[in-house]
Tab-separated table of C-alpha atoms in Angstrom:
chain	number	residue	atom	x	y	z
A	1	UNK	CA	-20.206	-4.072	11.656
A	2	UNK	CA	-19.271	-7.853	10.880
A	3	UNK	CA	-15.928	-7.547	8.412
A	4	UNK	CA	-13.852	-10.241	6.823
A	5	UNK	CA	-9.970	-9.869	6.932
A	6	UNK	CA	-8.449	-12.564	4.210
A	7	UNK	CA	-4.964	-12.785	4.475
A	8	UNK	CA	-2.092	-13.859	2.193
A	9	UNK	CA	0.730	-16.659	2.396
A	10	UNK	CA	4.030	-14.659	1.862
A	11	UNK	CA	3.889	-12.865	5.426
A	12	UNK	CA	0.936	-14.778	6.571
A	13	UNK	CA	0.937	-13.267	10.315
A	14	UNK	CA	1.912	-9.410	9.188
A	15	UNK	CA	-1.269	-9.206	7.156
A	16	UNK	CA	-4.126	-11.224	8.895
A	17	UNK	CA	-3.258	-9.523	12.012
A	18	UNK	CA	-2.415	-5.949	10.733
A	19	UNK	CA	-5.776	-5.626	9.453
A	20	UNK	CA	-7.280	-7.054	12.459
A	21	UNK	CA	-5.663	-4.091	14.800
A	22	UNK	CA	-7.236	-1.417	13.052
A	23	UNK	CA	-10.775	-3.316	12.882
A	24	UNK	CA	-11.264	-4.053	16.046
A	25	UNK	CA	-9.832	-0.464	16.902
A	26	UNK	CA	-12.733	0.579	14.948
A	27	UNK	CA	-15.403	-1.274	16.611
A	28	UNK	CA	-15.987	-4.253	14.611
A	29	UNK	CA	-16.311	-7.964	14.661
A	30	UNK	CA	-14.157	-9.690	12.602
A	31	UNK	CA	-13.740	-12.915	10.748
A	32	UNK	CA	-10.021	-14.008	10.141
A	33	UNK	CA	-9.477	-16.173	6.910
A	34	UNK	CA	-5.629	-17.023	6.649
A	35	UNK	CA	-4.434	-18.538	3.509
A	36	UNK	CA	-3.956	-22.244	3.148
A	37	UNK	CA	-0.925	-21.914	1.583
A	38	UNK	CA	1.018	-21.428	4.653
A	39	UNK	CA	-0.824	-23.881	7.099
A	40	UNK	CA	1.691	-23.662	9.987
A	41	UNK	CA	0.931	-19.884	10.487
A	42	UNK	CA	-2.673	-20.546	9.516
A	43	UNK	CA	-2.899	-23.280	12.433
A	44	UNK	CA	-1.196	-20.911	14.834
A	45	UNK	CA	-3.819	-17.817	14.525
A	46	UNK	CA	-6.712	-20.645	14.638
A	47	UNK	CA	-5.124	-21.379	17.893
A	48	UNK	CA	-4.782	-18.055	19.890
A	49	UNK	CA	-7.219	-15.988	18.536
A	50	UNK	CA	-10.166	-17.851	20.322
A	51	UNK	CA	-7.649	-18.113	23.178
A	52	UNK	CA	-7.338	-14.408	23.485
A	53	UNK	CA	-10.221	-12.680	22.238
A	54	UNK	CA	-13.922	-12.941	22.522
A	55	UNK	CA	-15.353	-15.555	20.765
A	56	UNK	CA	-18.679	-14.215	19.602
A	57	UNK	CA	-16.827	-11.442	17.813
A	58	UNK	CA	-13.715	-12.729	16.360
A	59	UNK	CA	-13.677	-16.451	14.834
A	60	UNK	CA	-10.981	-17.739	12.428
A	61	UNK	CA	-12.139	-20.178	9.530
A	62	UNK	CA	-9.502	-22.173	8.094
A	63	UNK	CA	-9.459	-24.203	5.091
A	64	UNK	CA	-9.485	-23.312	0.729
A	65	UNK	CA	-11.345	-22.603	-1.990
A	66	UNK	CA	-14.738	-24.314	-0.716
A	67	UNK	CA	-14.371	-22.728	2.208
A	68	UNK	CA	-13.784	-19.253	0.736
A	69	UNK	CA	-15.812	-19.411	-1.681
A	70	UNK	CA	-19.037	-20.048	1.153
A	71	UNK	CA	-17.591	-17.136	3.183
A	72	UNK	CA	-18.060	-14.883	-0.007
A	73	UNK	CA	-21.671	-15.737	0.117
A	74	UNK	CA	-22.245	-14.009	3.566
A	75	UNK	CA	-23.080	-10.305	3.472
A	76	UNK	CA	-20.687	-8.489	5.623
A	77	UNK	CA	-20.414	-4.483	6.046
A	78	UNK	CA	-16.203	-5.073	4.574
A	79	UNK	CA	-14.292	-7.244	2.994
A	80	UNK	CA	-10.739	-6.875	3.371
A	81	UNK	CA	-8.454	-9.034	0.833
A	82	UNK	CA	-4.574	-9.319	0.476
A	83	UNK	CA	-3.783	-11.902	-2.609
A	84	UNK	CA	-3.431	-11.813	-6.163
A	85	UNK	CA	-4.989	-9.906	-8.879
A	86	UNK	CA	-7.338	-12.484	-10.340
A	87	UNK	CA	-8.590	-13.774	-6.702
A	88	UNK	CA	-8.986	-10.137	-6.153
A	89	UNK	CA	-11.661	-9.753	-9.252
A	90	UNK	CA	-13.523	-13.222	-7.510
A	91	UNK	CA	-14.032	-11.331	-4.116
A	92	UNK	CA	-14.991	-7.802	-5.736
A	93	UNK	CA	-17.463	-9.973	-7.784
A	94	UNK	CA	-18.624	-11.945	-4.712
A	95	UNK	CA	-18.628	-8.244	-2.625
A	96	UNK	CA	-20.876	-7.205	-5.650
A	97	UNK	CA	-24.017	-9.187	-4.649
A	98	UNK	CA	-24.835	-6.981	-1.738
A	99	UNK	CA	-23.335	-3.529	-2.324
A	100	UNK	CA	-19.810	-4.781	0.311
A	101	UNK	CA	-17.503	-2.395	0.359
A	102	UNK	CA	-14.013	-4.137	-0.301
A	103	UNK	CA	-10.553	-3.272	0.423
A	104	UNK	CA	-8.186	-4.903	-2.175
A	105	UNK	CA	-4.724	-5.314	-1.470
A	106	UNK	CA	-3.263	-6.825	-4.848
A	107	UNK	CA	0.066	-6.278	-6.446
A	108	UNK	CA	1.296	-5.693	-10.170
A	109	UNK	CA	4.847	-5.412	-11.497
A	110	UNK	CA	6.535	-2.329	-9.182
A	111	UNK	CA	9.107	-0.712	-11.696
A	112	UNK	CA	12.243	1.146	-10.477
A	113	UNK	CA	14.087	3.661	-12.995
A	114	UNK	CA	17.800	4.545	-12.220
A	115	UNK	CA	19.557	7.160	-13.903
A	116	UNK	CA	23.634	8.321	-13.861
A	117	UNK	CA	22.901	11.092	-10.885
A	118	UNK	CA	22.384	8.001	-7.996
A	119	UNK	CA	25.149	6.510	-5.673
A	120	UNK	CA	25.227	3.206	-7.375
A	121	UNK	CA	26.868	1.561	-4.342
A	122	UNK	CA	23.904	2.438	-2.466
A	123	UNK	CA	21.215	2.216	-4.733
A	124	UNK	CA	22.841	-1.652	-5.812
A	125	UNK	CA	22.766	-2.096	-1.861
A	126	UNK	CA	18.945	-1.110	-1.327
A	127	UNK	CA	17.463	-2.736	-4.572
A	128	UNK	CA	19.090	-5.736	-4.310
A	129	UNK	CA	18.210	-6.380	-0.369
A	130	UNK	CA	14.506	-4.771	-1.403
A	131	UNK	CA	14.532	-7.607	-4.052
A	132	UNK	CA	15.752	-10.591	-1.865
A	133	UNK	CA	13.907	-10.477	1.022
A	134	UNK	CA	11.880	-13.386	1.186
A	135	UNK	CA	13.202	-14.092	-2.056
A	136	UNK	CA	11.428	-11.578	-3.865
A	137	UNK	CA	8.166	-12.827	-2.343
A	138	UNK	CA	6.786	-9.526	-1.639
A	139	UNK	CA	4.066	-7.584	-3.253
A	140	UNK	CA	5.773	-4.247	-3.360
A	141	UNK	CA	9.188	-6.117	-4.444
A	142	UNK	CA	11.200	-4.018	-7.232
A	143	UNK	CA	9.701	-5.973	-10.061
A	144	UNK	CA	12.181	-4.511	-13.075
A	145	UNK	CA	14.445	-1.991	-14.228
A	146	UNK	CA	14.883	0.372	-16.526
A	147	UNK	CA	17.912	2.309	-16.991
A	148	UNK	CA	20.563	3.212	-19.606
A	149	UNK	CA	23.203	0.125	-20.710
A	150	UNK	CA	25.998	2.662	-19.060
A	151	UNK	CA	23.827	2.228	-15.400
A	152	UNK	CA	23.199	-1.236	-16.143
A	153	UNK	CA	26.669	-2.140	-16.984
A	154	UNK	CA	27.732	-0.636	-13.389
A	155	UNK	CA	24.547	-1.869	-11.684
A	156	UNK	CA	25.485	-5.246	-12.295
A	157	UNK	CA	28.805	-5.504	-11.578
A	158	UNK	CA	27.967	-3.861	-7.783
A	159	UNK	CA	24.973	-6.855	-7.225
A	160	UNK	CA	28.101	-8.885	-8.195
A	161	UNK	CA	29.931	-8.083	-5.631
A	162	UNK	CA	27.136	-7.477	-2.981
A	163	UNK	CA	25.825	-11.146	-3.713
A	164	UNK	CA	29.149	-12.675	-2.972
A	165	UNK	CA	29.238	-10.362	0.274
A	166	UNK	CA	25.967	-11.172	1.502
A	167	UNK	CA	25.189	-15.067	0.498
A	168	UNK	CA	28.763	-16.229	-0.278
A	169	UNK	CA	30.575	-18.009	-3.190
A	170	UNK	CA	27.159	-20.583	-2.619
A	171	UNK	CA	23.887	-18.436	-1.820
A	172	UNK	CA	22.013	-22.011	-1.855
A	173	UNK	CA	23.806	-22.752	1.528
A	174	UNK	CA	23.474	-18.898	3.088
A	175	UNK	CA	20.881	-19.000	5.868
A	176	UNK	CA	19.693	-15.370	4.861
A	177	UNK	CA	17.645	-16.283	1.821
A	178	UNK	CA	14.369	-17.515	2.395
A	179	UNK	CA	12.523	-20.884	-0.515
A	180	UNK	CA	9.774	-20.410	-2.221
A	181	UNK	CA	6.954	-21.156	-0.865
A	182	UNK	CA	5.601	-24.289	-2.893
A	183	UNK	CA	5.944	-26.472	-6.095
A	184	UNK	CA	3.566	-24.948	-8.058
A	185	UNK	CA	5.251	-21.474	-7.852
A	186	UNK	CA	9.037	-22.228	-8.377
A	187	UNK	CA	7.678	-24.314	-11.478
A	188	UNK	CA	5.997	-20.595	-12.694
A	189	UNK	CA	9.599	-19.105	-11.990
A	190	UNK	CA	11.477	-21.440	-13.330
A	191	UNK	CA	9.168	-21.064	-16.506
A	192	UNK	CA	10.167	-17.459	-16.632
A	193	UNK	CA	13.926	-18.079	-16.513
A	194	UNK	CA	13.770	-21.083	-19.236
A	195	UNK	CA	11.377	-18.492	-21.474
A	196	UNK	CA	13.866	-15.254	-21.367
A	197	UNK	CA	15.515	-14.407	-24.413
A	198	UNK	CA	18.051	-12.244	-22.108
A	199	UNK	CA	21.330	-12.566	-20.983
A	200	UNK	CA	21.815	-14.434	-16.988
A	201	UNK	CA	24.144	-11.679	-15.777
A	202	UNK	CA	24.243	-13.374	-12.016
A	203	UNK	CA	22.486	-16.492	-10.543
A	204	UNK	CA	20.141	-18.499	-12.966
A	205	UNK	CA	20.670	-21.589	-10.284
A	206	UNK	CA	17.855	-23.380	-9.528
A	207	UNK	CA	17.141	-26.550	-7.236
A	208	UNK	CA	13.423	-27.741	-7.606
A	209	UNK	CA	14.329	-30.427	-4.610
A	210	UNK	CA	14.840	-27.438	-1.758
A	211	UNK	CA	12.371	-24.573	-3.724
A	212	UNK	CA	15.724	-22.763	-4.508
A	213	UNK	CA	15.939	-20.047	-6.942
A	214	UNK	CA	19.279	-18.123	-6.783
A	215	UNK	CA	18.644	-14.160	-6.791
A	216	UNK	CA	19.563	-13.671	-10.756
A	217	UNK	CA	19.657	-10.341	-12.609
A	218	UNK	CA	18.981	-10.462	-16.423
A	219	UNK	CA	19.911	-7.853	-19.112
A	220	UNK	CA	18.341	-7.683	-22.711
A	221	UNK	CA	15.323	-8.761	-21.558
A	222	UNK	CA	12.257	-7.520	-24.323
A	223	UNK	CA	9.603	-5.449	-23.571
A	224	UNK	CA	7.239	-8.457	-24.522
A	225	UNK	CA	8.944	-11.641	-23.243
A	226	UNK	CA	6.857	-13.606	-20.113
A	227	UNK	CA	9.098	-12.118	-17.962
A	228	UNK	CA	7.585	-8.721	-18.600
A	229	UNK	CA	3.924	-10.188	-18.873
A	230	UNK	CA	3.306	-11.055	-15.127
A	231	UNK	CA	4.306	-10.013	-11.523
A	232	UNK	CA	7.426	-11.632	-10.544
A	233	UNK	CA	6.973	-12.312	-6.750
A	234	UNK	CA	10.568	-14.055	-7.096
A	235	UNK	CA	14.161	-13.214	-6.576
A	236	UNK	CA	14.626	-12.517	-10.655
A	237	UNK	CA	15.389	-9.140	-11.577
A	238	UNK	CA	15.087	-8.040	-15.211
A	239	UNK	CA	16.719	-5.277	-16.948
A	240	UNK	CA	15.523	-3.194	-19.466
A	241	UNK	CA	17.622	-0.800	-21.471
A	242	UNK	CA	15.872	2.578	-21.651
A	243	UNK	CA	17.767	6.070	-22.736
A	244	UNK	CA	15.959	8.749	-20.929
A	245	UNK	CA	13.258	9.541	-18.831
A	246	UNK	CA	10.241	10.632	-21.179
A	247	UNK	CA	10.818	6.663	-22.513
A	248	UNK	CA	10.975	4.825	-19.027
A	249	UNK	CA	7.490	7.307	-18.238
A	250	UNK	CA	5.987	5.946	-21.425
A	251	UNK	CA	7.011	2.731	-20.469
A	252	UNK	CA	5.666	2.266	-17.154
A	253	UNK	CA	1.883	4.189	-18.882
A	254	UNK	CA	1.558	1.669	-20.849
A	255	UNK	CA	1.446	-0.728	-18.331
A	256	UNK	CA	-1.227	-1.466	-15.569
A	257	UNK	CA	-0.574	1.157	-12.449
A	258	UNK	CA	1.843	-0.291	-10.105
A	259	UNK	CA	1.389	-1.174	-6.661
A	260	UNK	CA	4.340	1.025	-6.305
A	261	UNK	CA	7.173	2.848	-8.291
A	262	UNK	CA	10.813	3.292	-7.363
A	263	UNK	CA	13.092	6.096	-8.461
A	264	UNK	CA	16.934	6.411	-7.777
A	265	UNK	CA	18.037	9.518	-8.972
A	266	UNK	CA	19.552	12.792	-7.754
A	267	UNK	CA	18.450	14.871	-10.140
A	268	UNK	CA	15.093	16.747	-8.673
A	269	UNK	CA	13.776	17.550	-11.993
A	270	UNK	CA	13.686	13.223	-12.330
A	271	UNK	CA	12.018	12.401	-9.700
A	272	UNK	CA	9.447	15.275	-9.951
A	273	UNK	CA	8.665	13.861	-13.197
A	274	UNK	CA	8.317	10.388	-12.084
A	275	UNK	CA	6.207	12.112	-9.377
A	276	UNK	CA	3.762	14.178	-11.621
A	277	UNK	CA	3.663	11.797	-15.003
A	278	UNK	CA	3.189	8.571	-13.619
A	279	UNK	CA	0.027	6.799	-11.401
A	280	UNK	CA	0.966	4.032	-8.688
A	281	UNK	CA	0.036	3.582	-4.881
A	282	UNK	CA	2.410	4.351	-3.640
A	283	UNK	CA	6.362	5.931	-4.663
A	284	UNK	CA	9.827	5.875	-2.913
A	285	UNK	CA	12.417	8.132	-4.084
A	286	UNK	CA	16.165	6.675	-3.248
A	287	UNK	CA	15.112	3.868	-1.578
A	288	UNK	CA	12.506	0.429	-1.482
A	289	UNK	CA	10.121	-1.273	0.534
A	290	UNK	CA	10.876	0.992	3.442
A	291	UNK	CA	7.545	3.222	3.265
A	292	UNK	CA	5.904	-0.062	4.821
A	293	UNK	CA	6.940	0.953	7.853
A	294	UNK	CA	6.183	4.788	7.857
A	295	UNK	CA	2.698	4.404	9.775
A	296	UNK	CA	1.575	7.819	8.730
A	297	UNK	CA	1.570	6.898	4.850
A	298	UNK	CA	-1.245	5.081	3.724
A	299	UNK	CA	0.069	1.761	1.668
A	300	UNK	CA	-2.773	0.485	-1.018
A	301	UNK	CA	-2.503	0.331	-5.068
A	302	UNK	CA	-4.538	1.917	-7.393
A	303	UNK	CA	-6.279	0.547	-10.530
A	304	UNK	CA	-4.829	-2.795	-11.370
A	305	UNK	CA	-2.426	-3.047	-7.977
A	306	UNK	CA	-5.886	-2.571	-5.826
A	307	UNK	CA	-8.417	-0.120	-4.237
A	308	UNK	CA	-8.370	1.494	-0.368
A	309	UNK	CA	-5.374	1.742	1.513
A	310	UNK	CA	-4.359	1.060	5.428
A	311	UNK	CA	-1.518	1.318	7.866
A	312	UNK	CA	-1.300	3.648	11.215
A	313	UNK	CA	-5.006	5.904	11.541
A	314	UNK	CA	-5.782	4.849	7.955
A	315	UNK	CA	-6.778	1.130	8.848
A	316	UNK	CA	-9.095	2.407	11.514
A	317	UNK	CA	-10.661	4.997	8.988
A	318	UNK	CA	-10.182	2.186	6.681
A	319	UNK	CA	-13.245	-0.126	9.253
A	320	UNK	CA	-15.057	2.880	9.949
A	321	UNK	CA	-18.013	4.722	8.333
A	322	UNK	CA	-18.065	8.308	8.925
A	323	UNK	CA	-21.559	9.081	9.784
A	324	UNK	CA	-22.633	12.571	9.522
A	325	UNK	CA	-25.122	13.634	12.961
A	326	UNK	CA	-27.024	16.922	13.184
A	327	UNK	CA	-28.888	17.734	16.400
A	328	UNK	CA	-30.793	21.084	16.354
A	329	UNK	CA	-32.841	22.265	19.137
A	330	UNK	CA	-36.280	24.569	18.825
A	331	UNK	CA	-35.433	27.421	19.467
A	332	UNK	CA	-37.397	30.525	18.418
A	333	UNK	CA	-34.773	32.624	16.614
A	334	UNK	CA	-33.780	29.616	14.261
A	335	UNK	CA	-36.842	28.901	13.083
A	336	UNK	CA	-37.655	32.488	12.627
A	337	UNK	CA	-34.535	32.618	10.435
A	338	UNK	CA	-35.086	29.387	8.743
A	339	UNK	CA	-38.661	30.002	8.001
A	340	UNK	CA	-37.535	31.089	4.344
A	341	UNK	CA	-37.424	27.141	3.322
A	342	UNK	CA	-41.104	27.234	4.195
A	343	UNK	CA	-43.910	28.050	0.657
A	344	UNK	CA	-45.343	30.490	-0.322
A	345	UNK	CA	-42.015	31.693	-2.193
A	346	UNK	CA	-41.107	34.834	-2.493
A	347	UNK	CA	-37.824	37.074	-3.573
A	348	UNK	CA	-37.549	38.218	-0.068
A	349	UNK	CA	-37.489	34.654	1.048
A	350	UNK	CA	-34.495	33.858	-1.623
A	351	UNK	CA	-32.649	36.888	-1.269
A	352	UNK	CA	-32.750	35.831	3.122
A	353	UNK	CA	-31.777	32.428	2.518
A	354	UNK	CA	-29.009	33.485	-0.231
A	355	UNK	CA	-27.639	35.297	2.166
A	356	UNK	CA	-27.775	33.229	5.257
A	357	UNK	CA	-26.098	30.420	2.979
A	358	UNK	CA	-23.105	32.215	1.508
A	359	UNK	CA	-19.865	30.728	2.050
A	360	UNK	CA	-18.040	34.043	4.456
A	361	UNK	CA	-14.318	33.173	4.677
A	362	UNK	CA	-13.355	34.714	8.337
A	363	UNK	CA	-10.499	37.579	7.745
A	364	UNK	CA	-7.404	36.816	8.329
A	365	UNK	CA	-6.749	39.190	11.220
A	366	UNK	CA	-9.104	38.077	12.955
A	367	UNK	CA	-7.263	35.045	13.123
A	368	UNK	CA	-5.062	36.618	14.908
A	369	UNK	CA	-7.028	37.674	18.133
A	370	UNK	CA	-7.018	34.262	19.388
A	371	UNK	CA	-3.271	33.833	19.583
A	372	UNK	CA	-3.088	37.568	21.253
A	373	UNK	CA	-5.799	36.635	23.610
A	374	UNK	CA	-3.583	33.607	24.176
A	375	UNK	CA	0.000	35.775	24.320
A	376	UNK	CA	-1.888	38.345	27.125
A	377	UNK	CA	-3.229	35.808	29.220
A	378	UNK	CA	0.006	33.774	29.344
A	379	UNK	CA	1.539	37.193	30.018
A	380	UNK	CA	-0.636	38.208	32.985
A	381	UNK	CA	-0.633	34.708	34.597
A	382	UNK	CA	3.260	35.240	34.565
A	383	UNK	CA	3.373	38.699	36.080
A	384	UNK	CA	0.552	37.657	38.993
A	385	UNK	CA	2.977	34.487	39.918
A	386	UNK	CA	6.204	37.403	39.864
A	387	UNK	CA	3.951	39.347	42.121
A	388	UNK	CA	2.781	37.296	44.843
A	389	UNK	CA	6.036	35.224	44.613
């Protein structure tokens, strides 16, 4: 069918184009809406796609709300949107109007729970570039943590060091951390940091001339402060101070589902219970961010975080519809058996048809003929070559 792919502005080329792949893999035509908010990249796919594929199936419409807004009064057979919760309830509603199914890629505040069993070293290393990465502009971005003060205390002081490592004595001036991506959303993060009632551990530096937020990590922070309110999507990392695992469970269940939820623990009974206890799209045991690039996972949320999921063969089942086809000829035997569907009704009719419809699970050795059929015919191919040869 005719699908709409509406992209977001913190890896504006990554998911306009993903999408794209896996509809036209599927048979579609597609209409590309990249966000405004990072016009550059938006100009760019305006550019090539007409260059490079056919223009009565794939067009790219540039531009903001107006604009938007008219496209969501087309029907289309899919709607495909990566953005933020609230625009995501706009384009359900819009979707609404003529029965669209909608793929919503959202976000939500991704919790990570460490415990005393993980390598902190590693764990500091792997949460801390998770978090960074376009400075913290990414939807499945560790959000918070919860751990025990005893983790924390040790957690810290490794980011400590790591920071210095990685971004120098002045991170402002490293060239491996990215700005934010516009006035209006360093204000909101600067809001956050002037609202916390918690203690700056590391960073807190701002510079509203150059977008800069320094990666900061904050301890003491309360389980009702802003902070805690609202997704992140920034390179602040708050701490909070829980003593076991039944509490950080309750914790994150009180909470909308998560687009996804990290665990860093050795312990196997821990992570099974993060496993079994907890709902998010998506989990990563020891580790973060790095199941974005396993194509044979599905990544989508889940209630809050978003509906449908994509990546690898599940963004081409994603722009398909499986359509069920049954082609039966006229043959005399199976109308003579199905004649039982036919009035006048009588017991002999139901006990036939009971029986022709029962559910027969094959035996299990049976199974088994096929791979000896298989074994003896590899076996006499074999001895006719040794024979002639």
């Amino acid at each position: 069918g005719v699908v709409l792919i509406m992209g977001a502005w913190n890896y504006p080329m990554m998911l306009s184009l993903g999408p794209l792949g896996g509809a036209i893999s599927a048979g579609n035509c597609v209409i590309i809406k990249p966000s405004e908010l990072a016009p550059a990249t938006s100009s760019i796919i305006a550019t090539l796609i007409p260059r490079y594929l056919d223009k009565e199936c794939f067009q790219v419409v540039e531009g903001g709300i107006l604009e938007t807004t008219e496209l969501l009064e087309e029907r289309f057979d899919h709607i495909f949107f990566t953005g933020s919760g609230p625009v995501g309830k706009i384009v359900r509603e819009a979707a609404n109007k003529h029965l669209t199914p909608v793929t919503l890629e959202l976000g939500g505040k991704s919790p990570v729970y460490i415990d005393s069993s993980a390598d902190m070293e590693i764990t500091a290393r792997r949460l801390l570039w998770a978090k960074c990465i376009n400075l913290g502009q990414t939807c499945i971005a560790p959000d918070y943590v919860l751990c025990s003060k005893k983790v924390e205390v040790k957690l810290v002081e490794k980011m400590r060091s790591l920071i210095g490592e990685w971004y120098g004595n002045d991170p402002q001036k490293s060239p491996y951390l990215c700005r934010i991506i516009n006035n209006r959303n360093w204000d909101r993060l600067d809001n956050l940091l002037k609202s916390t009632k918690g203690n700056i551990e590391l960073g807190g530096e701002t510079d509203p001339n150059d977008l800069y937020i320094a990666p900061t990590v904050i301890t003491g922070v309360g389980f009702d402060e802003p902070l805690m309110m609202e997704e992140i999507f920034g390179p602040i990392l708050p701490i909070v101070s829980v003593e076991s695992v039944d509490e950080a469970v309750e914790f994150i269940n009180k909470r909308d589902k998560p687009l996804t939820l990290y665990v860093f623990s050795s312990d196997k009974a821990t992570q099974n219970a993060f496993k079994t206890k907890t709902s998010s799209g998506s989990m990563v045991v020891n580790d973060a961010i790095v199941h974005l690039s396993v194509e044979t996972l599905p990544f989508g949320g889940v209630g809050a975080s978003g509906m449908g999921g994509y990546h690898g063969k599940y963004t081409f089942t994603t722009f398909s519809h499986q359509k069920s086809v049954l082609v039966r000829d006229f043959s005399a035997l199976g109308e003579y058996l199905g004649e039982t569907r036919y009035p006048p009704y009588q017991d002999w009719k139901i006990d036939r048809i009971s029986l022709l419809m029962k559910n027969r699970k094959i035996p299990k050795f049976l199974s088994l003929i096929l791979y000896l059929a298989c074994f003896f015919l590899g076996w006499l191919v074999s001895s006719l070559e040794n024979k002639f040869n």
